[in-house]
Structure formats: C-alpha cells, structure tokens
Amino acid sequence: MESEVVQYVHTPVLLAETLHYLAPRGENALMVDATLGEGGHSYAFLSHFPKLRIIGVDADPVIQEVARKRLSVFGERIHFYSGWSHTFFAEYPTEIKRPDLILIDLGISLFHYEKSGRGFSFRKGEILDMRLDPHFGPSAADLVMQLPEGELADLIYQNGEERYSRRIAHAIVEARKRSKIETTDALAVLIEKAVPLSYRHGPIHPATRTFQALRIAVNGELSRLESLLDSALHVLENGGRLGVITFHSLEDRIVKNFFRNQNKDCTCPPEAPICTCKGQRTVALVTKKPIVPGPEEIRANPPSRSAKLRVVEKVLEENL
C-alpha cells in the first residue's frame, strides 16, 4: 500500500498503545493528528479504522509534503493543515465537526535529524538553524550569536537542564568575538571543549542538552505547549479523547500538571477555607500513570526509550 520509492526514516513510538487508547468508538469519527510528521501514526490509524477521517497538522511544509504522498492512498479520508497546531485549534473552523480524537506527539521526527539539513543533529556539519518552520522567527545561530551571556546560560539551563550552562555560554560568547558560529559541528566542538574532561565521555554527548535547549527555544516548544493543550481540549468533542506523547521531563511535567488540574473539581489553593472557584473538572484520566515503551520497542527503536503517553477523556459539557 505504501510507496516503494519514498523512504520513511521515522518510526512512530508507542504505536500499539496509541491505537488502543485512541481507538474510535463511533461511526465516522474525526481525529486530529496535531503533529503529523511523516504521517506514521496517521497511516496506522487510517489502516486500522476504515471509517476514520483525519486532519493532519504540521508547521513544516517539507515534511508535510512527505506525509501527503504517504497518505494519498486514503483519498478524502485525510486532510491537511499547514501551520502550528495551537493556531489550528485556536482558529478551529465552526463548519467542521469537533474532533472525537486528538493526538499530539511532541517528539521531533527523525526526518529532521536525518534529512532536513537544518542543523537538528550535532553529529552533522549543517547550518545551525533548527526551525521546524523555516520561515518562522530567529534561527539557532541567531540565538547563539546575539543573546547576552546571562540569557544564553539561562536558556541552556532551563530548556536543557544542562549543569555546565554557564561555562558553555561563556565559551560561546568568547568564541563569537573571533568568528561567527554558523554550523552544528562548530558549536558541538566548542561545547565539548568547554566542559570538564569527565563530562565529555559520559553516557550522552556533551552537546546534547545544549542542542535540545536551542531547538526548544527556536520553536517555542514549551512556551506554546499549555496553550496548545488548552485550545485542543476546548475544541475536543465531549466524550472525546486527547493523547499526548512526550519525550523529556520538561514537557511531560507541563502535560501531567495540565491534565491533573483539569481533573480537579476545585482549583482553589489548599489554604483557602472554602471553595470560591466554582470549578468543575473537564477531563477524566484514562491513563493514571504514563504509558511507556516496553523492552522490545526500545531495542527496535532506541529513540522511543524516553517516550511517555498520557490520555484523558473530556467529560465537561461546553459550547465551542
């Protein structure tokens, strides 16, 4: 069924679990794949559930074109939206039925590391860009070359949880006085020299956390996450399910706390003598604890090792 010409490099994580928890429970269900990527999850859902329709959303026009070709065999059952998913939900068209299912996979596709040429990987000598939407905002090189040392150190620490953020930021600022830092390999070598010798030979490459921090900042991954969750939940059909796959503790903490708060009847502070918020829970937790990949999946697809799936069901009646 899939094209024999196009090679897909990204393996969708927690696929069986996602198909189980987000299985449509009615006829002609509509699903929004809010982070379409190469279309791996959508391909599986459309194959398993013949009456399901999907809207695929992605900010990267290049990878969305890959998904268009892959999913073209499903005809009118798949539609596409080019842009950021939080914008799509915030401007959700009233003429379209509310989605019964929403999937948000927050991982960066292997496609971006292997084929985009935009500098997501420190193992390649590419232009230091990292933007999912190549027309949106400053690049990673812009941040590296322009941010004051203190702001750069804070960014690396907050987005990457990098213990040597200040040493790395200082090394970057000193290096950029001499020449531009425009490529991934140049930045990676600079970081490697800035950290202690013992850190260079740790379990992960010493540039890993800094590259993560820059990518998160460039694409606003954390800053827009709560608004994405809020707007997605708002348009979700009552009784519908929202599943989110996270890959690092920073984003998982935001998702966990958002779902936990939406599951509360009262959001008043603990010290309040009486409830004044008049709150009402909007979701039920379908997964009490996050679903994680098993040993077989991790062996077959090592990038899945940090993945966590959380699923909620909308319970509060509201008008769109």
Short mmCIF file of C-alpha atoms in Angstrom, two decimals:
data_model
loop_
_atom_site.label_atom_id
_atom_site.label_comp_id
_atom_site.label_asym_id
_atom_site.label_seq_id
_atom_site.Cartn_x
_atom_site.Cartn_y
_atom_site.Cartn_z
CA MET A 1 0.00 0.00 0.00
CA GLU A 2 2.88 2.40 0.80
CA SER A 3 5.06 3.81 -1.94
CA GLU A 4 8.19 1.82 -2.68
CA VAL A 5 10.01 4.98 -3.78
CA VAL A 6 9.86 7.17 -0.67
CA GLN A 7 11.94 6.04 2.30
CA TYR A 8 10.43 6.93 5.68
CA VAL A 9 13.03 7.29 8.40
CA HIS A 10 10.85 7.94 11.45
CA THR A 11 9.27 5.08 13.39
CA PRO A 12 6.14 6.17 15.31
CA VAL A 13 6.51 5.42 19.02
CA LEU A 14 4.02 3.63 21.27
CA LEU A 15 2.01 2.81 18.17
CA ALA A 16 0.07 -0.19 19.50
CA GLU A 17 -0.72 1.64 22.73
CA THR A 18 -1.86 4.76 20.89
CA LEU A 19 -4.12 2.71 18.60
CA HIS A 20 -5.63 1.07 21.69
CA TYR A 21 -6.30 4.17 23.79
CA LEU A 22 -7.41 6.40 20.90
CA ALA A 23 -9.47 3.82 19.02
CA PRO A 24 -12.63 5.47 17.62
CA ARG A 25 -15.76 4.40 19.46
CA GLY A 26 -18.38 5.59 16.99
CA GLU A 27 -19.15 5.75 13.29
CA ASN A 28 -17.42 8.34 11.09
CA ALA A 29 -15.14 9.62 13.84
CA LEU A 30 -12.82 12.57 13.19
CA MET A 31 -9.27 12.63 14.51
CA VAL A 32 -6.74 15.46 14.52
CA ASP A 33 -3.11 14.37 14.26
CA ALA A 34 -1.75 17.65 15.59
CA THR A 35 1.90 16.82 14.90
CA LEU A 36 1.69 14.89 11.65
CA GLY A 37 5.39 14.49 10.79
CA GLU A 38 5.91 11.82 8.14
CA GLY A 39 2.42 10.52 8.87
CA GLY A 40 3.32 7.26 10.60
CA HIS A 41 0.65 7.40 13.29
CA SER A 42 -1.99 8.61 10.84
CA TYR A 43 -1.14 5.84 8.37
CA ALA A 44 -1.69 3.24 11.09
CA PHE A 45 -4.97 4.78 12.29
CA LEU A 46 -6.40 5.07 8.77
CA SER A 47 -5.36 1.48 8.03
CA HIS A 48 -6.84 0.03 11.23
CA PHE A 49 -10.08 2.02 11.27
CA PRO A 50 -11.61 2.19 7.76
CA LYS A 51 -14.28 4.80 8.63
CA LEU A 52 -11.99 7.17 10.50
CA ARG A 53 -11.16 10.56 9.00
CA ILE A 54 -8.08 12.59 9.95
CA ILE A 55 -6.90 16.18 9.75
CA GLY A 56 -3.09 16.25 9.77
CA VAL A 57 -1.41 19.39 11.10
CA ASP A 58 2.25 20.30 10.75
CA ALA A 59 4.27 23.53 10.77
CA ASP A 60 6.96 22.15 8.45
CA PRO A 61 5.84 22.30 4.79
CA VAL A 62 8.66 19.98 3.68
CA ILE A 63 7.79 17.07 5.97
CA GLN A 64 4.08 17.63 5.36
CA GLU A 65 4.68 17.05 1.66
CA VAL A 66 6.27 13.71 2.55
CA ALA A 67 3.16 12.84 4.57
CA ARG A 68 0.85 13.93 1.72
CA LYS A 69 2.47 11.42 -0.62
CA ARG A 70 2.42 8.67 2.00
CA LEU A 71 -1.25 9.20 2.92
CA SER A 72 -2.57 9.91 -0.59
CA VAL A 73 -3.81 6.30 -0.83
CA PHE A 74 -6.53 7.20 1.70
CA GLY A 75 -8.07 9.86 -0.54
CA GLU A 76 -10.64 12.14 1.08
CA ARG A 77 -10.25 10.48 4.48
CA ILE A 78 -7.19 12.65 5.15
CA HIS A 79 -6.99 16.45 5.00
CA PHE A 80 -4.04 18.70 5.75
CA TYR A 81 -3.43 21.97 7.58
CA SER A 82 -0.09 23.76 7.22
CA GLY A 83 0.77 25.69 10.35
CA TRP A 84 1.26 25.43 14.10
CA SER A 85 -1.21 23.17 15.88
CA HIS A 86 -2.02 25.67 18.64
CA THR A 87 -3.08 28.15 15.92
CA PHE A 88 -5.18 25.49 14.20
CA PHE A 89 -7.11 24.72 17.39
CA ALA A 90 -7.44 28.39 18.36
CA GLU A 91 -8.98 29.13 14.95
CA TYR A 92 -10.87 25.86 14.60
CA PRO A 93 -13.48 26.24 11.81
CA THR A 94 -17.02 26.11 13.16
CA GLU A 95 -18.25 24.41 9.97
CA ILE A 96 -16.17 21.30 10.76
CA LYS A 97 -17.42 18.82 13.35
CA ARG A 98 -15.49 18.82 16.59
CA PRO A 99 -12.81 16.09 16.68
CA ASP A 100 -13.53 12.90 18.58
CA LEU A 101 -9.82 12.15 18.97
CA ILE A 102 -6.70 14.29 19.15
CA LEU A 103 -3.12 13.00 19.10
CA ILE A 104 -0.20 15.29 19.97
CA ASP A 105 3.21 13.66 19.55
CA LEU A 106 5.72 16.19 20.86
CA GLY A 107 8.80 14.36 19.59
CA ILE A 108 10.96 15.74 16.82
CA SER A 109 10.81 13.45 13.81
CA LEU A 110 13.94 11.54 12.87
CA PHE A 111 13.35 13.08 9.44
CA HIS A 112 14.52 16.43 10.81
CA TYR A 113 17.72 14.95 12.16
CA GLU A 114 18.49 12.84 9.09
CA LYS A 115 17.03 14.63 6.08
CA SER A 116 16.06 18.25 6.78
CA GLY A 117 19.58 19.70 6.61
CA ARG A 118 18.57 22.33 9.20
CA GLY A 119 21.04 21.50 11.93
CA PHE A 120 18.99 19.45 14.38
CA SER A 121 21.87 16.99 14.87
CA PHE A 122 25.26 17.92 16.32
CA ARG A 123 26.74 14.92 14.50
CA LYS A 124 26.47 16.58 11.10
CA GLY A 125 28.11 19.65 9.63
CA GLU A 126 24.94 21.58 8.79
CA ILE A 127 23.77 25.17 9.01
CA LEU A 128 22.73 25.93 12.60
CA ASP A 129 19.02 26.59 12.02
CA MET A 130 16.72 24.13 13.89
CA ARG A 131 13.45 25.80 12.84
CA LEU A 132 10.58 23.42 12.10
CA ASP A 133 9.01 26.21 10.07
CA PRO A 134 11.97 27.63 8.15
CA HIS A 135 10.15 30.97 7.79
CA PHE A 136 9.35 31.41 11.49
CA GLY A 137 11.41 33.52 13.88
CA PRO A 138 15.14 33.54 14.67
CA SER A 139 17.33 30.51 13.98
CA ALA A 140 19.54 28.73 16.49
CA ALA A 141 22.53 30.57 15.01
CA ASP A 142 20.77 33.88 15.67
CA LEU A 143 20.35 32.98 19.35
CA VAL A 144 23.93 31.75 19.67
CA MET A 145 25.34 34.91 18.08
CA GLN A 146 23.03 37.53 19.62
CA LEU A 147 21.89 36.58 23.13
CA PRO A 148 23.74 38.16 26.08
CA GLU A 149 25.82 35.65 28.03
CA GLY A 150 23.47 35.53 31.02
CA GLU A 151 20.36 34.97 28.89
CA LEU A 152 22.11 32.30 26.86
CA ALA A 153 23.21 30.48 30.03
CA ASP A 154 19.67 30.64 31.45
CA LEU A 155 18.21 29.32 28.18
CA ILE A 156 20.61 26.36 28.13
CA TYR A 157 19.93 25.57 31.78
CA GLN A 158 16.14 25.98 31.72
CA ASN A 159 15.45 24.25 28.40
CA GLY A 160 18.22 21.66 28.55
CA GLU A 161 18.80 21.16 32.28
CA GLU A 162 22.48 21.47 31.45
CA ARG A 163 24.65 21.67 34.59
CA TYR A 164 27.50 23.39 32.75
CA SER A 165 25.30 26.01 31.10
CA ARG A 166 27.36 28.96 32.34
CA ARG A 167 30.65 27.52 31.17
CA ILE A 168 29.14 26.74 27.77
CA ALA A 169 27.56 30.17 27.41
CA HIS A 170 30.84 31.87 28.34
CA ALA A 171 32.75 29.77 25.78
CA ILE A 172 30.21 30.66 23.09
CA VAL A 173 30.40 34.39 23.82
CA GLU A 174 34.20 34.35 23.76
CA ALA A 175 34.28 32.34 20.52
CA ARG A 176 31.79 34.58 18.70
CA LYS A 177 34.04 37.58 19.32
CA ARG A 178 36.53 35.92 16.97
CA SER A 179 34.25 34.45 14.32
CA LYS A 180 30.66 33.54 13.53
CA ILE A 181 29.26 30.27 14.88
CA GLU A 182 27.09 29.12 12.00
CA THR A 183 27.35 25.32 11.81
CA THR A 184 26.40 22.45 14.08
CA ASP A 185 29.83 20.85 14.15
CA ALA A 186 31.49 24.14 15.09
CA LEU A 187 29.12 24.58 18.02
CA ALA A 188 29.45 20.94 19.11
CA VAL A 189 33.26 21.15 19.21
CA LEU A 190 33.06 24.41 21.15
CA ILE A 191 30.76 22.86 23.76
CA GLU A 192 32.91 19.75 24.06
CA LYS A 193 35.98 21.87 24.84
CA ALA A 194 34.07 23.98 27.38
CA VAL A 195 33.00 21.15 29.70
CA PRO A 196 35.18 19.03 32.04
CA LEU A 197 37.03 16.07 30.57
CA SER A 198 34.96 13.57 32.56
CA TYR A 199 31.73 15.05 31.14
CA ARG A 200 32.95 14.61 27.56
CA HIS A 201 32.93 10.84 27.99
CA GLY A 202 29.59 10.49 29.78
CA PRO A 203 26.55 8.48 28.65
CA ILE A 204 25.44 11.24 26.24
CA HIS A 205 27.35 13.63 24.02
CA PRO A 206 28.13 16.86 25.94
CA ALA A 207 26.34 18.93 23.27
CA THR A 208 23.04 17.02 23.59
CA ARG A 209 21.36 19.21 26.21
CA THR A 210 22.50 22.49 24.65
CA PHE A 211 21.15 21.48 21.25
CA GLN A 212 17.87 20.45 22.89
CA ALA A 213 17.69 23.82 24.65
CA LEU A 214 18.25 25.78 21.44
CA ARG A 215 15.72 23.69 19.50
CA ILE A 216 13.07 24.19 22.19
CA ALA A 217 13.68 27.94 22.24
CA VAL A 218 13.71 28.35 18.45
CA ASN A 219 10.40 26.51 18.03
CA GLY A 220 8.70 27.73 21.21
CA GLU A 221 8.06 24.12 22.22
CA LEU A 222 7.49 24.82 25.91
CA SER A 223 6.14 28.36 25.71
CA ARG A 224 3.22 27.36 23.49
CA LEU A 225 2.55 23.90 24.98
CA GLU A 226 -0.03 24.84 27.62
CA SER A 227 -1.99 26.99 25.15
CA LEU A 228 -1.89 24.07 22.70
CA LEU A 229 -3.31 21.70 25.32
CA ASP A 230 -5.94 24.21 26.40
CA SER A 231 -7.15 25.01 22.87
CA ALA A 232 -7.11 21.32 21.85
CA LEU A 233 -9.20 20.35 24.86
CA HIS A 234 -11.61 23.20 24.14
CA VAL A 235 -12.46 22.00 20.62
CA LEU A 236 -12.49 18.28 21.51
CA GLU A 237 -15.92 16.67 21.38
CA ASN A 238 -17.47 15.86 24.74
CA GLY A 239 -16.56 12.26 25.48
CA GLY A 240 -13.61 12.52 23.10
CA ARG A 241 -10.05 11.56 23.95
CA LEU A 242 -6.82 13.54 23.88
CA GLY A 243 -3.50 11.67 23.85
CA VAL A 244 -0.11 13.34 24.28
CA ILE A 245 3.29 11.72 23.77
CA THR A 246 6.22 13.47 25.46
CA PHE A 247 9.95 12.81 25.27
CA HIS A 248 11.61 14.77 28.07
CA SER A 249 10.80 15.76 31.62
CA LEU A 250 10.20 19.45 30.92
CA GLU A 251 7.30 18.92 28.53
CA ASP A 252 5.96 15.87 30.39
CA ARG A 253 5.74 17.94 33.59
CA ILE A 254 3.62 20.54 31.79
CA VAL A 255 1.29 17.88 30.33
CA LYS A 256 0.98 15.99 33.64
CA ASN A 257 0.16 19.14 35.61
CA PHE A 258 -2.30 20.39 32.98
CA PHE A 259 -4.21 17.09 32.97
CA ARG A 260 -4.10 16.89 36.77
CA ASN A 261 -5.56 20.40 37.12
CA GLN A 262 -8.27 19.72 34.53
CA ASN A 263 -9.18 16.61 36.53
CA LYS A 264 -9.88 18.66 39.69
CA ASP A 265 -13.30 19.89 40.76
CA CYS A 266 -11.68 22.63 42.84
CA THR A 267 -8.63 24.67 41.89
CA CYS A 268 -8.57 26.90 44.97
CA PRO A 269 -5.29 26.99 46.92
CA PRO A 270 -5.07 24.38 49.70
CA GLU A 271 -5.09 27.07 52.40
CA ALA A 272 -8.45 28.52 51.25
CA PRO A 273 -11.12 27.89 53.96
CA ILE A 274 -13.93 27.47 51.41
CA CYS A 275 -14.15 26.85 47.67
CA THR A 276 -14.64 30.06 45.69
CA CYS A 277 -13.53 28.96 42.21
CA LYS A 278 -16.80 27.17 41.40
CA GLY A 279 -14.68 24.80 39.37
CA GLN A 280 -15.70 21.63 37.63
CA ARG A 281 -13.38 19.00 36.25
CA THR A 282 -13.17 18.87 32.48
CA VAL A 283 -11.37 15.55 31.97
CA ALA A 284 -11.13 12.05 33.37
CA LEU A 285 -7.69 10.47 33.44
CA VAL A 286 -7.74 7.44 31.14
CA THR A 287 -4.13 6.60 31.98
CA LYS A 288 -3.48 7.08 35.69
CA LYS A 289 0.24 6.72 35.03
CA PRO A 290 2.05 7.38 31.74
CA ILE A 291 2.31 4.52 29.27
CA VAL A 292 5.95 3.81 28.39
CA PRO A 293 7.52 1.57 25.73
CA GLY A 294 8.45 -1.99 26.57
CA PRO A 295 11.91 -3.55 26.18
CA GLU A 296 11.16 -4.88 22.68
CA GLU A 297 10.18 -1.47 21.32
CA ILE A 298 13.21 0.18 22.91
CA ARG A 299 15.50 -2.42 21.34
CA ALA A 300 13.90 -1.98 17.91
CA ASN A 301 13.60 1.81 18.14
CA PRO A 302 16.06 3.32 20.68
CA PRO A 303 14.69 6.92 20.38
CA SER A 304 11.47 5.62 21.95
CA ARG A 305 13.14 4.95 25.31
CA SER A 306 12.08 8.28 26.86
CA ALA A 307 8.56 8.38 25.39
CA LYS A 308 5.50 8.70 27.65
CA LEU A 309 1.87 8.57 26.57
CA ARG A 310 -0.83 10.25 28.67
CA VAL A 311 -4.52 10.09 27.70
CA VAL A 312 -7.57 11.93 29.05
CA GLU A 313 -11.27 11.87 28.17
CA LYS A 314 -13.28 15.07 28.08
CA VAL A 315 -16.22 14.99 30.49
CA LEU A 316 -17.40 18.60 30.79
CA GLU A 317 -20.22 19.83 28.56
CA GLU A 318 -19.41 23.15 26.92
CA ASN A 319 -20.19 25.16 23.84
CA LEU A 320 -17.46 25.83 21.29
#
